[in-house]
Structures are given as C-alpha cells and as structure tokens.
C-alpha cells in the first residue's frame, strides 16, 4: 500500500536498535471527511509523447517531504516543468520540487516509503536504477543516489507494497517469500516474518489466477498484519486471497481469522480478475478492516450478494466482488457491510475513521442489483445507486456512500491513497480532482 510515514517517523528510533515486535501505532483518525477542493500548490504530471497517459500509483508523505511514484517522465510545479523518471520528491506543504532528487528508473514504480534517514525505499517492477542493475526494490538517499549498503535478499520480481514500522521494513510482492521483513539499513531478511505463501496460478479459468503468486497489499495496526493477493495457502493452511498474522516476539504467527466468502469466485472467470482482493486497510482503532475488490458482481447468484436492507439476514458467505467490504476483527463469519459498484473495479482503500475512501474505475456505488454499472441500486427497497466517478467516501457505520463527491474521471482508476493528519493524498491516472486540473496527484485537506 502507501507507506504510513507518520508511523515511521514516530518509530524511527527503533531502526538502529531493532525490535522484537510492532508498536501499537495508530493511524491518523479524522473527525470528518476531507475537502472536495484540492490544494492548488501540488505538482502535476505532464502527458508527453513518450508517456501519454501518466499516473501516480504510490505516495508516501511526512511533515517535510512527499514522494510520488508511478509511470511518468515529466512533472510541473508552479508552472515550471521538470524531467522526472517515474518518481518525484517535493516539499509536502508547498509542492516545491526537490531539484537535487532525480533518479532514473527503467520501469514503473508501485511502492514508496520514507526512510528514517531522509531517503526513500522504492519498489516496483524495474530492473535498472540510475543505469545500474537493481531489481524490484532499492533504497535511495535524499539526493537520489543508490544506497549500496542496502541489498535485498532476492534478485528480481515485482514489489507492490513497502512499509517501515518499528525497525522492520516489510515488503510485499512476488519476489522471495512474497511477504518479508527486512533490516532497513542492510536489506537483509531479519526473520521477523517467515511464512510459506503459495498459490495455484494458471492461464485458464477456475480457482487460480494469472501471473506469479503475489501479495498485492497489506495493512498493519497494532500487532496485526492483514494481507491480500492471489495466493491460496499460507503455512500449509487454506487462505485464498486473504490472511492475517499476529506479530510479536520472536516473530509472526498465522491468525485463524478467515471469512469463507473470500474463497468464492466472482462472475468473471478471466485469470487476471479471479484474484479479486486488491486493497486493504485497517480502521484507526484496529477493530475492523476494509477490502477493495475487482471481479464483477455475481449477477446469476443473488444469494452471494450482500444487501443493506437484509443486514444480518443476508445469506452466509456473500462475496466482495467489484465492491468495498468491511469486516470486524471480532467476527470472521459475517461482513459488517459490502458496497457494490455494480460491475467496475475498486483498487485501493484508506480508512480514516470518519470515512472509508476507495478508488477504482467505477461510476456507481450503493448498487447491489446493478450490473456493468447500470445504476439500478436495490430494486426491492427502491433505493437508487449513487453516482460516483473514480473515488468515493463510504460511511464506516452504514456502509453507504457519504455525500462527498469530487468526481475523478479515470481510465484504469486510482491506486494510491495516503491519509495524513492534514488530509488525504490521492494518486491516480485522472486529469482532474473535481472541476480543477490535477493530473495524477491531488491533496484534499481536512
């Protein structure tokens, strides 16, 4: 996901000495939804002949420096263009581009995380950094140079998520063990997370997925880690698409929490969409989490669909397909709620306590009976679907859309949300945030 650098800053002292477990670090809780009027000072991407559809797929922000990564070769701030190769650093409060930070990457970036010493960890599917072979994960100094002391324990692969928490650099993707805990200074495996994560992958339909077994996203709150991906087993236990770990001395153990509905298929049988759980985030108190999903709503299996009007009377093991679903840590049997788009993907989620923000390439929410975004809504209760373009804020209690609606026109849909105490960073492939031009990057203040 998108590194929670305010946690890293609080826990930076642990980097040198290490730690046997994770601190009870809370996410920034907001008291209300963020503004629909994005800040005017943030940098914007520039569409070029080389990269005609630029995007931001990863953001990490602290009080002084924000890093944004994705696919782009030019950015602009204050009307001044800057050549940048898939990553840019700028002053958080002013948007001023850091002119001394201009590393080059040969392929897109999927994850960024502020380092405790002022540098940044960068993950993706790149193979070259500054003309030097570096595969999947690299640590850069604040001048954009490769930190040669940091050497990860794998020689290739794709990294989707990186987070620095309490002296552990936790890395997810399809490289190495799929989910690893590394020493933040050396990049060596510190043994804190050592799990066998396996999956059946294929190029045919069925209970498998396209590509290499991967952990797509994870979230940490207190001593729990929850992860999603296209795996089917963890430590020899059936865990299709989701697992939870308990973290502590001397390492991690597999939690028994599992919702059986995660193992069900959605309507789509395309291998790229079968592994449909894409994003995950705990709420600030750690009592619940939400997952963002692709996969297409099961229109021919109405019992698999969760309806707000039925509440606890819904059938067991309803599916989170092209939806955002919320689950209580105290109950692995029943969703707190599921909110469907009606047939369009949701990629990423961020829970601030006041709202569950979600991004994707959807056009509707509150749409259990709709299919392919027809906007039908709940036909029995007569409640219509709500029009939302690319981004939505969901009420954590009711599971229905809040009035907040900046309307973000998308192609693929945004994959980066980063909440800070000051607001919400939004990274996407959109040209706008509301009526204003914000190509690829916007900040919605509190």
Coordinates of C-alpha atoms in Angstrom, one line a residue:
X1 CA 0.0 0.0 0.0
X2 CA 1.1 3.5 0.5
X3 CA 3.5 3.9 3.3
X4 CA 2.3 5.4 6.6
X5 CA 5.3 7.5 7.1
X6 CA 3.9 9.3 10.1
X7 CA 4.2 5.9 11.9
X8 CA 7.7 5.5 10.6
X9 CA 8.7 8.9 11.9
X10 CA 7.4 8.2 15.4
X11 CA 9.2 4.9 15.4
X12 CA 12.4 5.9 13.7
X13 CA 14.5 5.4 16.8
X14 CA 13.8 1.7 16.5
X15 CA 15.6 1.4 13.2
X16 CA 19.0 1.4 14.7
X17 CA 18.3 -0.9 17.6
X18 CA 15.6 -3.2 16.2
X19 CA 12.6 -4.6 18.0
X20 CA 11.0 -7.9 18.8
X21 CA 7.5 -6.8 18.0
X22 CA 5.5 -4.0 16.5
X23 CA 4.4 -0.9 18.4
X24 CA 0.8 -0.1 18.9
X25 CA 1.0 2.8 16.4
X26 CA -2.4 4.3 15.5
X27 CA -3.3 5.6 12.1
X28 CA -4.3 9.3 11.8
X29 CA -8.0 9.5 12.7
X30 CA -10.0 12.2 11.0
X31 CA -13.1 13.8 12.6
X32 CA -14.8 14.4 9.2
X33 CA -14.4 13.9 5.5
X34 CA -11.7 15.8 3.7
X35 CA -12.4 18.8 1.4
X36 CA -13.6 18.3 -2.2
X37 CA -11.5 21.4 -3.1
X38 CA -7.9 20.1 -3.6
X39 CA -4.9 22.2 -2.7
X40 CA -3.7 24.4 -5.6
X41 CA 0.1 24.0 -4.9
X42 CA 0.6 20.3 -5.5
X43 CA 2.7 19.2 -8.5
X44 CA 1.0 17.7 -11.5
X45 CA 2.1 15.1 -14.1
X46 CA 2.5 16.1 -17.7
X47 CA 1.4 13.9 -20.6
X48 CA 4.2 13.5 -23.1
X49 CA 4.7 11.7 -26.4
X50 CA 6.7 9.1 -24.5
X51 CA 4.2 8.7 -21.7
X52 CA 0.8 9.9 -23.0
X53 CA -1.2 8.5 -20.0
X54 CA 0.9 9.2 -16.9
X55 CA -0.2 8.0 -13.5
X56 CA 0.7 8.1 -9.8
X57 CA 0.5 4.6 -8.2
X58 CA 2.3 5.2 -4.9
X59 CA 2.6 8.0 -2.3
X60 CA 4.4 8.5 1.0
X61 CA 4.2 11.7 2.9
X62 CA 5.6 13.1 6.1
X63 CA 5.7 16.6 7.5
X64 CA 8.5 17.8 5.2
X65 CA 8.9 15.5 2.1
X66 CA 6.4 13.7 -0.1
X67 CA 7.4 11.1 -2.7
X68 CA 5.2 10.0 -5.5
X69 CA 5.9 7.1 -7.8
X70 CA 4.2 5.6 -10.9
X71 CA 4.6 6.0 -14.6
X72 CA 5.6 9.4 -15.9
X73 CA 8.6 11.3 -17.3
X74 CA 7.7 15.0 -16.6
X75 CA 6.1 16.9 -13.8
X76 CA 5.3 20.6 -13.3
X77 CA 5.0 22.7 -10.2
X78 CA 4.3 26.4 -10.2
X79 CA 4.3 26.4 -14.0
X80 CA 7.9 25.1 -14.1
X81 CA 8.4 21.7 -15.8
X82 CA 10.8 19.1 -14.5
X83 CA 12.0 15.9 -16.1
X84 CA 11.4 13.0 -13.7
X85 CA 11.7 9.3 -14.3
X86 CA 8.7 7.6 -12.5
X87 CA 9.4 9.2 -9.1
X88 CA 9.4 12.7 -7.8
X89 CA 10.1 14.3 -4.4
X90 CA 8.6 17.6 -3.3
X91 CA 8.0 19.7 -0.2
X92 CA 4.8 18.5 1.4
X93 CA 3.5 21.9 2.4
X94 CA 4.4 23.9 -0.7
X95 CA 4.7 21.4 -3.6
X96 CA 8.1 22.7 -4.4
X97 CA 10.0 20.1 -6.4
X98 CA 13.3 18.9 -4.9
X99 CA 15.7 19.7 -7.7
X100 CA 18.5 17.5 -6.3
X101 CA 16.4 14.4 -6.4
X102 CA 16.1 13.0 -10.0
X103 CA 16.9 9.3 -10.1
X104 CA 16.1 7.3 -13.3
X105 CA 14.1 4.0 -13.4
X106 CA 13.5 1.9 -16.5
X107 CA 10.0 0.7 -15.5
X108 CA 7.1 1.8 -13.3
X109 CA 7.1 2.2 -9.5
X110 CA 4.5 0.6 -7.4
X111 CA 5.5 1.5 -3.8
X112 CA 7.4 4.3 -2.0
X113 CA 8.2 4.7 1.7
X114 CA 10.1 7.4 3.5
X115 CA 13.3 6.1 5.2
X116 CA 14.2 7.2 8.7
X117 CA 17.4 8.8 7.4
X118 CA 15.7 11.1 4.9
X119 CA 16.0 8.8 1.9
X120 CA 13.3 6.6 0.4
X121 CA 12.6 3.0 -0.3
X122 CA 11.2 2.3 -3.8
X123 CA 9.5 -0.8 -5.1
X124 CA 8.2 -1.8 -8.5
X125 CA 9.0 -4.0 -11.5
X126 CA 12.1 -2.0 -12.5
X127 CA 15.4 -3.7 -13.3
X128 CA 17.6 -0.6 -13.6
X129 CA 18.1 2.5 -11.4
X130 CA 20.4 5.3 -12.4
X131 CA 21.8 2.9 -15.1
X132 CA 22.8 0.3 -12.5
X133 CA 21.1 -3.1 -12.2
X134 CA 18.6 -3.0 -9.3
X135 CA 15.6 -5.3 -9.4
X136 CA 12.3 -4.7 -7.7
X137 CA 13.5 -2.8 -4.6
X138 CA 16.1 -0.1 -3.9
X139 CA 16.9 2.4 -1.2
X140 CA 17.8 5.9 -2.4
X141 CA 19.5 8.7 -0.5
X142 CA 17.8 12.1 -0.3
X143 CA 20.0 13.0 -3.3
X144 CA 18.5 10.2 -5.4
X145 CA 21.7 8.1 -5.3
X146 CA 21.6 4.3 -4.7
X147 CA 22.3 3.3 -1.1
X148 CA 24.8 0.5 -1.8
X149 CA 24.6 -0.8 1.8
X150 CA 21.0 -1.9 1.2
X151 CA 20.9 -5.2 -0.6
X152 CA 17.6 -7.1 -0.6
X153 CA 17.7 -10.9 -0.5
X154 CA 16.2 -11.5 -3.9
X155 CA 17.4 -11.0 -7.5
X156 CA 14.2 -10.0 -9.2
X157 CA 10.4 -9.8 -9.1
X158 CA 7.8 -7.2 -8.6
X159 CA 7.3 -5.3 -5.3
X160 CA 3.8 -4.0 -4.7
X161 CA 4.0 -2.6 -1.1
X162 CA 6.6 -1.4 1.3
X163 CA 6.1 -0.1 4.9
X164 CA 8.6 0.8 7.6
X165 CA 7.3 0.0 11.0
X166 CA 9.2 -0.2 14.3
X167 CA 12.5 -1.2 12.9
X168 CA 11.2 -3.6 10.3
X169 CA 10.9 -2.9 6.5
X170 CA 8.0 -5.1 5.5
X171 CA 7.9 -5.8 1.7
X172 CA 5.2 -7.5 -0.3
X173 CA 5.1 -8.7 -3.9
X174 CA 6.0 -11.8 -5.9
X175 CA 9.7 -11.7 -5.0
X176 CA 11.3 -14.0 -2.5
X177 CA 8.9 -15.1 0.2
X178 CA 6.1 -12.9 -1.1
X179 CA 6.0 -11.1 2.3
X180 CA 9.3 -10.4 4.0
X181 CA 10.6 -8.3 6.9
X182 CA 14.0 -6.7 6.1
X183 CA 16.6 -4.8 8.1
X184 CA 16.0 -1.2 7.0
X185 CA 19.7 -0.5 6.8
X186 CA 21.1 -3.6 5.2
X187 CA 18.1 -5.0 3.4
X188 CA 18.8 -8.5 4.9
X189 CA 15.9 -10.7 5.9
X190 CA 15.6 -10.2 9.6
X191 CA 13.4 -13.3 10.1
X192 CA 10.5 -11.5 11.7
X193 CA 8.1 -12.8 9.1
X194 CA 8.8 -16.3 7.8
X195 CA 5.7 -17.8 6.1
X196 CA 5.2 -20.1 3.2
X197 CA 2.9 -18.3 0.9
X198 CA 1.8 -20.4 -2.1
X199 CA -0.9 -20.4 -4.8
X200 CA -2.2 -22.1 -7.8
X201 CA -1.7 -19.8 -10.8
X202 CA -2.7 -20.5 -14.4
X203 CA -3.9 -19.1 -17.7
X204 CA -7.3 -20.8 -17.6
X205 CA -10.4 -20.1 -15.7
X206 CA -11.0 -21.7 -12.3
X207 CA -9.8 -21.2 -8.7
X208 CA -6.5 -19.8 -9.8
X209 CA -5.1 -16.5 -11.1
X210 CA -2.9 -15.1 -13.9
X211 CA 0.7 -14.4 -13.1
X212 CA 3.0 -15.3 -10.3
X213 CA 1.8 -15.9 -6.7
X214 CA 1.9 -12.5 -5.0
X215 CA 0.9 -10.5 -2.0
X216 CA -0.7 -7.3 -3.5
X217 CA -1.3 -5.2 -0.4
X218 CA -1.1 -5.4 3.4
X219 CA -2.0 -3.3 6.3
X220 CA -0.7 -3.2 9.9
X221 CA -2.4 -2.0 13.0
X222 CA -1.0 -2.7 16.5
X223 CA 0.2 -6.3 16.4
X224 CA -1.8 -7.5 13.5
X225 CA -1.0 -7.6 9.8
X226 CA -3.6 -8.4 7.2
X227 CA -2.8 -9.1 3.5
X228 CA -4.5 -9.8 0.2
X229 CA -3.3 -11.3 -3.1
X230 CA -3.6 -14.3 -5.4
X231 CA -2.3 -16.9 -3.0
X232 CA -4.3 -19.9 -1.9
X233 CA -2.3 -21.3 1.1
X234 CA -0.2 -19.8 4.0
X235 CA 1.9 -22.1 6.2
X236 CA 0.0 -25.0 4.6
X237 CA -3.4 -23.7 5.7
X238 CA -6.1 -22.7 3.2
X239 CA -6.1 -19.0 2.9
X240 CA -7.5 -18.0 -0.5
X241 CA -6.8 -14.3 -1.3
X242 CA -6.6 -13.2 2.4
X243 CA -4.6 -13.9 5.6
X244 CA -4.0 -12.3 9.0
X245 CA -0.8 -12.5 11.1
X246 CA -0.2 -11.9 14.7
X247 CA 3.1 -10.0 15.2
X248 CA 5.3 -10.1 18.2
X249 CA 8.3 -11.7 19.8
X250 CA 10.0 -13.6 18.4
X251 CA 8.1 -13.3 15.1
X252 CA 4.8 -13.8 13.4
X253 CA 2.0 -16.5 13.7
X254 CA -0.9 -17.2 11.4
X255 CA -4.2 -15.9 12.8
X256 CA -7.2 -18.2 12.5
X257 CA -9.4 -15.3 11.2
X258 CA -10.7 -16.0 7.7
X259 CA -14.0 -15.2 6.0
X260 CA -15.1 -18.2 3.9
X261 CA -16.7 -15.9 1.3
X262 CA -13.2 -14.8 0.2
X263 CA -12.7 -18.2 -1.3
X264 CA -15.7 -17.9 -3.7
X265 CA -15.4 -16.8 -7.3
X266 CA -16.9 -13.7 -8.7
X267 CA -18.7 -13.8 -12.1
X268 CA -15.6 -13.1 -14.1
X269 CA -13.5 -16.1 -15.0
X270 CA -10.7 -14.2 -16.6
X271 CA -7.5 -15.2 -14.7
X272 CA -6.5 -11.5 -14.3
X273 CA -9.7 -10.9 -12.3
X274 CA -10.0 -14.1 -10.3
X275 CA -7.6 -12.9 -7.6
X276 CA -10.0 -10.1 -6.9
X277 CA -9.0 -8.7 -3.5
X278 CA -6.7 -5.9 -4.3
X279 CA -6.5 -3.3 -1.5
X280 CA -6.9 -3.5 2.3
X281 CA -6.7 -1.1 5.3
X282 CA -7.4 -1.3 9.0
X283 CA -9.5 1.4 10.7
X284 CA -7.6 3.6 13.1
X285 CA -8.7 1.6 16.2
X286 CA -7.7 -1.7 14.6
X287 CA -11.1 -3.2 15.3
X288 CA -12.1 -3.6 11.6
X289 CA -10.7 -3.6 8.1
X290 CA -11.9 -3.0 4.6
X291 CA -11.0 -4.7 1.4
X292 CA -11.3 -3.2 -2.1
X293 CA -12.1 -5.7 -4.9
X294 CA -12.4 -6.4 -8.6
X295 CA -14.1 -9.5 -10.1
X296 CA -17.6 -8.5 -11.3
X297 CA -20.7 -8.9 -9.1
X298 CA -22.2 -12.4 -9.3
X299 CA -25.4 -11.4 -11.2
X300 CA -26.6 -15.0 -11.6
X301 CA -26.1 -15.9 -7.9
X302 CA -28.2 -13.5 -5.9
X303 CA -27.5 -15.3 -2.7
X304 CA -23.9 -14.3 -3.0
X305 CA -24.7 -10.6 -2.9
X306 CA -24.9 -8.7 0.4
X307 CA -27.9 -6.3 0.7
X308 CA -28.1 -3.5 3.2
X309 CA -31.8 -4.0 3.7
X310 CA -31.2 -7.6 4.8
X311 CA -28.4 -6.8 7.3
X312 CA -27.8 -9.9 9.4
X313 CA -30.4 -11.8 7.4
X314 CA -28.2 -12.0 4.4
X315 CA -27.1 -15.5 3.3
X316 CA -23.8 -16.7 4.6
X317 CA -20.6 -16.1 2.8
X318 CA -21.7 -13.3 0.4
X319 CA -18.9 -12.1 -1.9
X320 CA -16.9 -8.9 -2.2
X321 CA -16.9 -8.6 -6.0
X322 CA -16.3 -5.2 -7.6
X323 CA -17.0 -3.7 -4.2
X324 CA -15.7 -2.4 -0.9
X325 CA -16.3 -4.7 2.0
X326 CA -15.9 -4.1 5.8
X327 CA -15.2 -6.8 8.3
X328 CA -14.9 -6.7 12.1
X329 CA -11.8 -8.4 13.6
X330 CA -14.1 -9.9 16.3
X331 CA -16.3 -11.7 13.7
X332 CA -14.9 -13.8 10.7
X333 CA -18.4 -15.1 9.8
X334 CA -20.3 -12.1 8.6
X335 CA -19.4 -8.9 6.8
X336 CA -20.2 -5.6 8.6
X337 CA -21.3 -4.4 5.1
X338 CA -20.5 -4.7 1.4
X339 CA -21.0 -1.8 -1.0
X340 CA -21.0 -2.8 -4.7
X341 CA -20.2 -0.7 -7.8
X342 CA -22.4 -3.0 -10.0
X343 CA -19.5 -4.2 -12.2
X344 CA -16.5 -1.9 -12.1
X345 CA -13.2 -2.4 -10.2
X346 CA -12.1 -1.0 -6.9
X347 CA -8.4 -1.0 -6.4
X348 CA -7.4 0.7 -3.1
X349 CA -8.8 1.8 0.2
X350 CA -7.9 4.1 3.1
X351 CA -9.9 4.3 6.4
X352 CA -9.6 7.5 8.4
X353 CA -12.3 6.6 11.0
X354 CA -14.6 9.3 9.6
X355 CA -14.8 7.7 6.1
X356 CA -13.6 4.7 4.1
X357 CA -12.1 6.2 0.9
X358 CA -11.9 3.9 -2.1
X359 CA -10.6 4.4 -5.6
X360 CA -11.1 2.5 -8.9
X361 CA -12.7 2.9 -12.3
X362 CA -16.2 2.7 -11.1
X363 CA -19.2 5.0 -11.9
X364 CA -21.7 3.9 -9.2
X365 CA -21.8 2.8 -5.6
X366 CA -24.7 1.5 -3.4
X367 CA -25.5 -0.8 -6.3
X368 CA -26.2 -4.4 -5.3
X369 CA -28.7 -5.2 -8.1
X370 CA -26.9 -3.3 -10.8
X371 CA -24.7 -5.0 -13.4
X372 CA -22.0 -3.3 -15.5
X373 CA -22.7 0.0 -13.8
X374 CA -26.4 0.2 -14.7
X375 CA -27.0 2.1 -11.5
X376 CA -30.1 0.2 -10.6
X377 CA -29.5 0.0 -6.9
X378 CA -31.6 -2.1 -4.5
X379 CA -34.7 -2.9 -6.5
X380 CA -36.7 -4.4 -3.6
X381 CA -36.2 -1.4 -1.3
X382 CA -36.4 1.1 -4.2
X383 CA -33.1 2.8 -3.1
X384 CA -31.2 4.0 -6.2
X385 CA -27.5 3.7 -6.7
X386 CA -25.3 6.7 -6.1
X387 CA -23.3 8.2 -8.9
X388 CA -19.6 8.3 -8.0
X389 CA -16.8 8.6 -10.5
X390 CA -13.4 7.1 -9.7
X391 CA -13.4 7.9 -5.9
X392 CA -15.9 7.6 -3.1
X393 CA -16.2 8.1 0.7
X394 CA -18.2 5.4 2.4
X395 CA -19.8 5.8 5.9
X396 CA -17.9 3.3 8.2
X397 CA -21.1 2.6 10.1
X398 CA -23.8 2.3 7.5
X399 CA -21.7 1.2 4.6
X400 CA -23.4 3.6 2.3
X401 CA -21.9 6.4 0.3
X402 CA -21.3 9.8 2.0
X403 CA -22.3 12.9 0.1
X404 CA -18.6 13.7 -0.6
X405 CA -18.2 13.5 -4.4
X406 CA -15.3 15.3 -6.1
X407 CA -15.8 13.2 -9.3
X408 CA -12.4 11.9 -10.5
X409 CA -12.6 10.9 -14.2
X410 CA -10.3 7.8 -14.7
X411 CA -9.2 5.3 -17.2
X412 CA -7.7 2.4 -15.2
X413 CA -8.6 4.0 -11.9
X414 CA -6.5 5.3 -9.0
X415 CA -4.3 3.0 -6.9
X416 CA -2.8 5.4 -4.4
X417 CA -4.4 6.9 -1.2
X418 CA -2.3 8.2 1.6
X419 CA -4.0 9.7 4.7
X420 CA -2.1 12.0 6.9
X421 CA -3.1 14.1 9.9
X422 CA -3.6 17.1 7.5
X423 CA -5.7 15.4 4.8
X424 CA -5.7 12.8 2.1
X425 CA -3.3 12.4 -0.8
X426 CA -4.8 10.9 -4.0
X427 CA -2.7 9.4 -6.8
X428 CA -4.3 8.2 -10.0
X429 CA -4.4 8.5 -13.8
X430 CA -7.1 11.1 -13.6
X431 CA -6.8 14.6 -15.2
X432 CA -9.0 16.2 -12.6
X433 CA -10.0 16.3 -9.0
X434 CA -13.4 17.8 -9.1
X435 CA -13.6 20.7 -11.6
X436 CA -9.9 21.5 -11.2
X437 CA -7.0 20.2 -13.2
X438 CA -4.8 17.9 -11.1
X439 CA -3.2 15.4 -13.4
X440 CA -2.1 12.3 -11.4
X441 CA -1.8 13.9 -8.0
X442 CA -4.1 15.8 -5.6
X443 CA -4.2 16.7 -1.9
X444 CA -7.6 17.1 -0.2
X445 CA -7.1 19.0 3.1
X446 CA -9.1 18.4 6.2

